[in-house]
Coordinates of C-alpha atoms and ligand atoms in Angstrom, one line a residue:
X1199 CA 12.1 -49.2 59.8
X1200 CA 8.4 -49.8 59.0
X1201 CA 7.0 -51.3 62.5
X1202 CA 3.5 -51.4 61.1
X1203 CA 1.5 -54.6 60.8
X1204 CA 1.4 -56.5 57.3
X1205 CA -2.4 -55.9 57.5
X1206 CA -2.3 -52.1 56.9
X1207 CA 1.0 -52.5 54.8
X1208 CA -0.8 -54.6 52.5
X1209 CA -3.9 -52.3 52.6
X1210 CA -4.6 -50.0 49.4
X1211 CA -5.2 -46.3 50.1
X1212 CA -8.9 -45.7 49.0
X1213 CA -8.5 -44.2 45.6
X1214 CA -11.5 -41.9 45.6
X1215 CA -10.4 -40.3 49.0
X1216 CA -6.9 -39.9 47.9
X1217 CA -7.8 -38.5 44.8
X1218 CA -10.2 -35.9 46.5
X1219 CA -7.0 -35.2 49.0
X1220 CA -5.0 -34.4 46.1
X1221 CA -7.6 -31.9 44.4
X1222 CA -7.6 -30.5 47.7
X1223 CA -3.9 -29.9 47.9
X1224 CA -3.6 -28.4 44.5
X1225 CA -6.3 -26.1 45.3
X1226 CA -4.7 -24.9 48.3
X1227 CA -1.6 -24.4 46.2
X1228 CA -3.9 -21.9 44.2
X1229 CA -4.8 -24.2 41.3
X1230 CA -8.2 -24.0 39.6
X1231 CA -9.2 -27.8 40.2
X1232 CA -12.5 -29.2 39.1
X1233 CA -13.5 -32.2 41.3
X1234 CA -15.3 -34.9 39.5
X1235 CA -13.6 -37.6 41.5
X1236 CA -15.5 -37.9 44.8
X1237 CA -19.0 -39.6 45.0
X1238 CA -20.5 -36.7 47.1
X1239 CA -23.9 -35.0 46.3
X1240 CA -23.1 -31.3 46.1
X1241 CA -26.6 -30.5 47.5
X1242 CA -26.9 -29.5 51.2
X1243 CA -28.8 -31.8 53.6
X1244 CA -32.4 -31.2 53.3
X1245 CA -33.5 -28.4 56.1
X1246 CA -36.3 -30.9 57.5
X1247 CA -33.3 -33.2 58.2
X1248 CA -31.0 -30.4 59.8
X1249 CA -34.2 -29.2 62.0
X1250 CA -34.6 -32.8 63.5
X1251 CA -30.8 -33.0 64.3
X1252 CA -30.9 -29.4 66.1
X1253 CA -34.2 -30.7 68.1
X1254 CA -32.3 -33.7 69.1
X1255 CA -29.3 -31.8 70.4
X1256 CA -31.8 -29.6 72.4
X1257 CA -33.8 -32.6 73.6
X1258 CA -30.3 -33.6 74.9
X1259 CA -29.5 -36.6 73.1
X1260 CA -25.9 -36.8 74.1
X1261 CA -25.5 -40.5 75.4
X1262 CA -24.4 -43.9 73.8
X1263 CA -27.1 -45.1 71.8
X1264 CA -27.5 -49.1 71.7
X1265 CA -24.8 -50.4 69.7
X1266 CA -27.3 -51.3 66.8
X1267 CA -28.9 -48.1 66.9
X1268 CA -32.3 -46.6 68.6
X1269 CA -35.2 -48.8 68.2
X1270 CA -37.2 -45.7 66.7
X1271 CA -34.5 -45.5 63.9
X1272 CA -34.4 -49.3 63.4
X1273 CA -38.6 -49.2 63.2
X1274 CA -38.1 -46.4 60.5
X1275 CA -35.9 -48.4 58.7
X1276 CA -38.0 -51.5 59.0
X1277 CA -40.9 -49.2 57.6
X1278 CA -38.6 -48.0 54.8
X1279 CA -37.9 -51.6 53.7
X1280 CA -41.2 -52.6 53.6
X1281 CA -42.5 -49.3 51.7
X1282 CA -39.8 -49.1 49.2
X1283 CA -38.4 -52.5 48.8
X1284 CA -41.3 -54.8 49.9
X1285 CA -39.0 -56.4 52.4
X1286 CA -39.8 -57.6 55.9
X1287 CA -37.3 -57.1 58.5
X1288 CA -37.5 -57.5 62.3
X1289 CA -35.8 -55.4 65.0
X1290 CA -33.1 -58.2 65.4
X1291 CA -32.5 -58.3 61.8
X1292 CA -31.4 -54.4 61.5
X1293 CA -28.1 -53.0 62.4
X1294 CA -27.5 -49.2 62.3
X1295 CA -23.5 -48.3 61.7
X1296 CA -21.3 -45.4 60.9
X1297 CA -21.8 -45.3 57.0
X1298 CA -22.5 -48.3 54.9
X1299 CA -18.7 -48.5 54.7
X1300 CA -18.9 -49.7 58.2
X1301 CA -21.8 -52.0 57.6
X1302 CA -19.7 -53.7 54.9
X1303 CA -16.5 -53.9 56.8
X1304 CA -18.6 -55.5 59.9
X1305 CA -20.0 -58.1 57.2
X1306 CA -16.5 -58.9 55.9
X1307 CA -15.5 -59.4 59.5
X1308 CA -18.2 -61.6 60.7
X1309 CA -18.6 -63.8 57.5
X1310 CA -14.9 -64.3 56.3
X1311 CA -12.4 -67.0 57.3
X1312 CA -9.1 -66.8 55.7
X1313 CA -9.0 -67.7 52.0
X1314 CA -12.9 -67.3 51.6
X1315 CA -13.4 -66.0 48.3
X1316 CA -15.8 -63.3 47.6
X1317 CA -16.9 -62.8 44.2
X1318 CA -16.8 -59.0 42.9
X1319 CA -18.5 -58.2 39.4
X1320 CA -16.1 -55.7 38.0
X1321 CA -16.2 -52.8 38.0
X1322 CA -16.9 -52.6 41.7
X1323 CA -17.0 -50.0 44.3
X1324 CA -13.6 -49.2 45.4
X1325 CA -13.5 -50.2 48.7
X1326 CA -14.9 -53.7 48.4
X1327 CA -11.6 -55.4 47.8
X1328 CA -9.7 -54.1 50.5
X1329 CA -12.4 -54.5 53.0
X1330 CA -12.6 -58.2 51.8
X1331 CA -8.8 -58.4 52.1
X1332 CA -8.9 -56.8 55.4
X1333 CA -10.6 -59.6 56.8
X1334 CA -8.2 -62.2 55.0
X1335 CA -10.8 -62.9 52.3
X1336 CA -9.9 -63.2 48.7
X1337 CA -11.4 -61.1 46.3
X1338 CA -12.2 -62.8 42.9
X1339 CA -12.9 -60.3 40.0
X1340 CA -15.2 -61.1 37.4
X1341 CA -14.8 -58.6 34.3
X1342 CA -18.1 -57.5 32.7
X1343 CA -18.4 -55.5 29.2
X1344 CA -19.7 -52.2 28.2
X1345 CA -21.6 -53.9 25.9
X1346 CA -23.6 -55.8 28.6
X1347 CA -23.9 -52.6 30.4
X1348 CA -21.1 -53.9 32.7
X1349 CA -23.3 -56.3 34.4
X1350 CA -22.2 -59.7 35.5
X1351 CA -24.4 -62.3 33.7
X1352 CA -25.5 -65.8 35.2
X1353 CA -22.5 -67.7 33.4
X1354 CA -19.8 -65.5 34.3
X1355 CA -21.2 -66.1 38.0
X1356 CA -21.2 -69.7 37.8
X1357 CA -17.8 -69.6 36.1
X1358 CA -16.2 -68.0 38.9
X1359 CA -17.7 -70.1 41.8
X1360 CA -15.4 -72.6 43.5
X1361 CA -15.5 -74.6 46.5
X1362 CA -14.1 -71.7 48.3
X1363 CA -16.7 -69.2 47.4
X1364 CA -18.3 -67.7 50.4
X1365 CA -20.2 -64.4 48.9
X1366 CA -20.8 -62.1 46.2
X1367 CA -20.9 -58.5 46.6
X1368 CA -22.4 -56.2 44.0
X1369 CA -24.0 -52.8 44.0
X1370 CA -27.2 -51.8 42.2
X1371 CA -27.5 -49.1 41.0
X1372 CA -23.6 -49.5 40.5
X1373 CA -20.8 -47.4 41.7
X1374 CA -18.8 -46.8 39.2
X1375 CA -20.9 -47.8 36.3
X1376 CA -24.4 -46.6 37.2
X1377 CA -25.9 -50.0 36.0
X1378 CA -29.1 -51.1 37.4
X1379 CA -29.9 -54.9 37.4
X1380 CA -33.4 -55.7 36.4
X1381 CA -35.4 -58.0 38.3
X1382 CA -34.8 -60.8 35.5
X1383 CA -31.1 -60.2 35.5
X1384 CA -31.1 -60.7 39.2
X1385 CA -33.5 -63.6 38.9
X1386 CA -30.8 -65.2 36.5
X1387 CA -28.1 -64.8 39.1
X1388 CA -30.2 -66.2 41.8
X1389 CA -30.9 -69.2 39.8
X1390 CA -27.1 -69.9 39.6
X1391 CA -26.9 -69.2 43.6
X1392 CA -29.7 -71.5 44.3
X1393 CA -27.6 -74.4 43.3
X1394 CA -24.9 -73.3 45.9
X1395 CA -26.7 -72.8 49.1
X1396 CA -23.7 -71.8 51.0
X1397 CA -22.9 -68.6 49.0
X1398 CA -24.2 -65.5 50.8
X1399 CA -25.1 -62.2 48.7
X1400 CA -24.5 -58.4 49.9
X1401 CA -26.7 -56.1 48.1
X1402 CA -25.6 -52.6 48.2
X1403 CA -28.2 -50.6 47.7
X1404 CA -27.0 -47.1 48.7
X1405 CA -28.0 -45.6 45.3
X1406 CA -31.4 -47.1 45.2
X1407 CA -33.1 -43.5 45.0
X1408 CA -30.9 -42.3 42.1
X1409 CA -32.3 -44.5 39.6
X1410 CA -33.3 -42.7 36.4
X1411 CA -35.1 -45.6 34.7
X1412 CA -37.3 -46.6 37.9
X1413 CA -37.9 -50.3 39.2
X1414 CA -35.2 -50.8 41.9
X1415 CA -35.4 -54.6 42.7
X1416 CA -33.7 -55.9 45.7
X1417 CA -32.3 -59.4 45.8
X1418 CA -34.0 -60.4 49.1
X1419 CA -37.2 -59.9 47.4
X1420 CA -36.8 -63.3 46.1
X1421 CA -38.1 -65.8 48.8
X1422 CA -35.3 -68.1 48.3
X1423 CA -32.7 -65.7 48.4
X1424 CA -34.0 -63.7 51.5
X1425 CA -32.3 -65.9 54.0
X1426 CA -28.8 -65.3 52.2
X1427 CA -28.9 -61.8 51.4
X1428 CA -27.7 -59.0 53.6
X1429 CA -29.4 -55.7 52.3
X1430 CA -26.8 -52.7 52.7
X1431 CA -28.1 -49.1 52.4
X1432 CA -27.5 -45.6 54.0
X1433 CA -28.5 -42.1 53.8
X1434 CA -25.1 -40.7 52.3
X1435 CA -26.2 -40.3 48.8
X1436 CA -30.0 -40.0 48.4
X1437 CA -30.3 -37.5 51.3
X1438 CA -27.0 -35.7 50.9
X1439 CA -25.9 -36.6 54.0
X1440 CA -22.4 -38.1 53.5
X1441 CA -20.7 -36.5 56.5
X1442 CA -23.4 -37.7 58.9
X1443 CA -22.0 -41.3 58.6
X1444 CA -25.3 -43.5 59.1
X1445 CA -25.6 -46.6 57.0
X1446 CA -27.5 -49.9 57.9
X1447 CA -28.4 -53.6 56.9
X1448 CA -31.3 -55.8 57.0
X1449 CA -30.0 -59.2 57.2
X1450 CA -30.6 -62.6 58.5
X1451 CA -30.8 -62.3 62.3
X1452 CA -27.7 -64.2 63.1
X1453 CA -25.7 -62.3 60.7
X1454 CA -27.2 -58.9 62.1
X1455 CA -26.2 -60.1 65.7
X1456 CA -22.7 -60.7 64.9
X1457 CA -22.5 -57.3 63.2
X1458 CA -23.8 -56.1 66.4
X1459 CA -21.3 -57.7 68.3
X1460 CA -18.4 -56.6 66.3
X1461 CA -19.5 -53.2 66.5
X1462 CA -20.0 -53.4 70.0
X1463 CA -15.9 -53.9 70.4
X1464 CA -14.8 -51.4 67.9
X1465 CA -17.1 -48.6 67.7
X1466 CA -20.2 -48.7 69.7
X1467 CA -23.5 -47.1 68.2
X1468 CA -23.3 -44.7 65.3
X1469 CA -23.3 -40.9 66.5
X1470 CA -26.6 -40.2 68.3
X1471 CA -27.9 -36.9 66.7
X1472 CA -27.4 -38.4 63.3
X1473 CA -29.5 -41.2 64.1
X1474 CA -32.2 -39.0 65.5
X1475 CA -32.1 -36.8 62.3
X1476 CA -32.4 -39.9 60.0
X1477 CA -35.4 -41.1 61.6
X1478 CA -36.9 -38.0 60.0
X1479 CA -35.1 -38.5 56.9
X1480 CA -36.2 -42.1 56.3
X1481 CA -40.0 -41.1 57.3
X1482 CA -40.3 -38.8 54.9
X1483 CA -41.7 -39.7 51.3
X1484 CA -39.0 -40.4 48.7
X1485 CA -40.6 -37.7 46.7
X1486 CA -39.0 -35.2 49.1
X1487 CA -35.6 -35.9 47.6
X1488 CA -37.1 -36.0 44.1
X1489 CA -35.5 -32.5 43.1
X1490 CA -32.1 -33.8 43.6
X1491 CA -32.7 -37.0 41.6
X1492 CA -34.3 -34.8 38.7
X1493 CA -31.1 -32.4 38.8
X1494 CA -28.8 -35.7 38.7
X1495 CA -30.8 -36.9 35.8
X1496 CA -30.2 -33.7 33.9
X1497 CA -26.6 -33.7 34.5
X1498 CA -26.3 -37.2 33.0
X1499 CA -27.6 -35.9 29.8
X1500 CA -25.4 -32.9 29.7
X1501 CA -22.4 -35.0 30.6
X1502 CA -23.2 -37.9 27.9
X1503 CA -23.7 -35.0 25.3
X1504 CA -20.5 -33.2 26.2
X1505 CA -18.3 -36.7 26.2
X1506 CA -19.9 -37.6 22.9
X1507 CA -18.0 -34.9 21.3
X1508 CA -14.6 -35.9 22.5
X1509 CA -12.9 -38.4 20.3
X1510 CA -11.9 -41.8 22.2
X1511 CA -14.5 -41.8 25.0
X1512 CA -16.7 -44.7 24.7
X1513 CA -19.4 -44.7 27.2
X1514 CA -22.6 -46.5 28.0
X1515 CA -25.8 -44.9 29.3
X1516 CA -25.6 -45.4 33.2
X1517 CA -29.1 -45.7 34.7
X1518 CA -28.6 -44.7 38.1
X1519 CA -26.1 -43.1 40.7
X1520 CA -24.3 -40.3 39.7
X1521 CA -21.2 -41.5 37.7
X1522 CA -20.0 -42.0 34.1
X1523 CA -17.5 -44.7 33.4
X1524 CA -16.1 -44.4 29.8
X1525 CA -13.5 -46.7 28.2
X1526 CA -10.7 -44.4 27.2
X1527 CA -8.2 -47.2 26.2
X1528 CA -7.9 -45.6 23.0
X1529 CA -5.4 -43.2 24.0
X1530 CA -3.2 -45.9 25.7
X1531 CA 0.3 -45.5 23.9
X1532 CA -0.2 -42.1 22.9
X1533 CA 1.9 -39.3 24.0
X1534 CA 0.3 -36.0 24.4
X1535 CA 1.9 -32.8 25.6
X1536 CA 5.0 -34.7 26.3
X1537 CA 3.3 -37.2 28.6
X1538 CA 3.0 -41.0 27.7
X1539 CA -0.4 -42.3 28.5
X1540 CA 0.0 -46.2 29.1
X1541 CA -3.1 -46.9 31.2
X1542 CA -6.0 -45.5 33.1
X1543 CA -4.0 -44.3 36.1
X1544 CA -1.9 -42.0 33.5
X1545 CA -4.8 -41.1 32.0
X1546 CA -6.5 -39.8 35.2
X1547 CA -3.5 -37.9 36.2
X1548 CA -2.9 -36.3 32.8
X1549 CA -6.3 -34.9 33.3
X1550 CA -5.6 -33.7 36.7
X1551 CA -2.4 -32.1 35.4
X1552 CA -3.0 -30.8 32.2
X1553 CA -7.3 -30.3 32.4
X1554 CA -7.0 -29.5 36.1
X1555 CA -9.8 -32.1 36.3
X1556 CA -9.8 -34.7 39.1
X1557 CA -11.5 -38.1 38.2
X1558 CA -10.5 -41.5 39.4
X1559 CA -8.8 -44.1 37.4
X1560 CA -10.9 -47.4 36.8
X1561 CA -8.3 -49.6 38.0
X1562 CA -9.4 -49.0 41.5
X1563 CA -12.5 -50.3 40.7
X1564 CA -11.0 -53.2 39.0
X1565 CA -11.1 -52.0 35.4
X1566 CA -8.2 -51.1 33.6
X1567 CA -9.8 -49.5 30.6
X1568 CA -12.0 -46.9 32.2
X1569 CA -11.8 -43.8 34.1
X1570 CA -15.0 -42.5 36.7
X1571 CA -16.0 -39.2 36.1
X1572 CA -18.6 -38.3 39.1
X1573 CA -21.2 -35.6 38.0
X1574 CA -22.3 -34.9 41.5
X1575 CA -21.2 -31.4 40.6
X1576 CA -22.8 -28.4 39.1
X1577 CA -23.6 -28.4 35.5
X1578 CA -21.3 -25.0 35.2
X1579 CA -18.7 -27.2 36.8
X1580 CA -19.4 -30.3 34.4
X1581 CA -19.6 -28.0 31.3
X1582 CA -16.2 -26.3 32.2
X1583 CA -14.7 -29.6 32.9
X1584 CA -15.3 -31.4 29.9
X1585 CA -14.2 -28.4 27.7
X1586 CA -11.2 -28.5 29.7
X1587 CA -10.5 -31.9 29.0
X1588 CA -11.5 -31.8 25.2
X1589 CA -9.0 -28.9 25.0
X1590 CA -6.3 -31.0 26.9
X1591 CA -6.6 -34.1 24.7
X1592 CA -6.9 -32.2 21.3
Ligands
PMP1065 N1 -21.2 -48.4 48.7 C1 -21.1 -47.8 47.8 C2 -21.5 -48.4 46.4 C3 -20.8 -46.3 47.9 O1 -20.7 -45.7 46.9 C4 -20.4 -45.8 48.9 C5 -19.8 -44.4 49.2 N2 -19.2 -43.9 49.9 C6 -20.7 -46.5 50.1 C7 -21.3 -48.0 50.1 C8 -20.5 -46.2 51.5 O2 -21.3 -45.2 52.0 P1 -21.2 -44.3 53.4 O3 -20.2 -45.1 54.3 O4 -20.9 -42.9 53.2 O5 -22.6 -44.8 54.0
LIG1066 N1 -18.6 -43.7 47.7 C1 -18.0 -42.4 47.2 C2 -17.0 -42.6 46.2 O1 -17.0 -43.7 45.7 C3 -17.4 -41.7 48.6 C4 -15.9 -41.9 48.7 C5 -15.5 -43.3 49.5 O2 -16.1 -43.4 50.4 O3 -14.7 -43.7 49.0 O4 -16.3 -41.8 45.6

């Protein structure tokens, strides 16, 4: 008999992590799978950051850190917010967590009461909806279109607002669409939100540096949104530090204090060695990671060119992050190699089984017509993967 709580029974498994696990399993069985499912840079963490971690170990950083992070790290975060985002935060407004994922889970736990609605422009990052549901919130999906680069318009936002709306969560650059909201587009959303002073905003900026058009803008830069915005960021993507597990927020101090309190009961402070290393990462000029961003940009051109040669892939040009999100709905209803493709999950499974390429179904991101392909892989793997996909579909 299932004795587990309704909470866990109702929770979906993270589709990105599930696909990565499945690819690992098939590889262990000897299958030559190319993994384009996980959003994880394939670079090593830069040496200057690794050296800082080794030094921290040798300096005997081995005790619990303050729950909300070392003061030196919070100061480095404050300097980073000022330097890169023109945002002024003070020490009580910053909380360091075990990855941006925990930052988001903290926010949901401290902000949502049962039935509170959270607007999620689709496609949204896979875990948003389940993190919201875990805190008894209700995700409200707003469908966007490829023609508008998968961005939510002011009219769509306004139409989704109800008396129960508590928050809106979005990422820019967006995982999975790669879309980047311009200052003008954010201002249009802010103009709507101005009329609803009780709605709070989560601006997830974890892909901030992986931006090919330049001009990252933070919602909190608008004076009238600053007191209502929680800026989420982390080092996983830009610094190739996914496994180090450090994320952070800048927020109104009452929200930051609540996140600190929450974390104090469930995890305590984040890993102390990783925190020391992140001080060094954030103090470095962003030019120190430009070689990775340049490489992602080349891979984006490569994958867009290769995909344009396959019938039935409709793809917009992502401006940041390291994903493409093609619409593959023209395959729905078709039978290829004896397999009928009725939806994006079938399509993604077909690619795994017939092309040995792991991708993620768009359904996990709130979009039924697309799949996500991560190009955080070598150019050789990308080229071979798309060749296999083309062959499997022809
Ligand atoms: N937000 C977005 C948009 C992401 O893609 C990720 C990737 N895992 C996260 C948050 C969480 O990042 P992490 O927990 O590794 O800091
Ligand atoms: N954010 C990455 C992704 O979307 C990592 C996996 C995860 O944390 O879910 O694939």
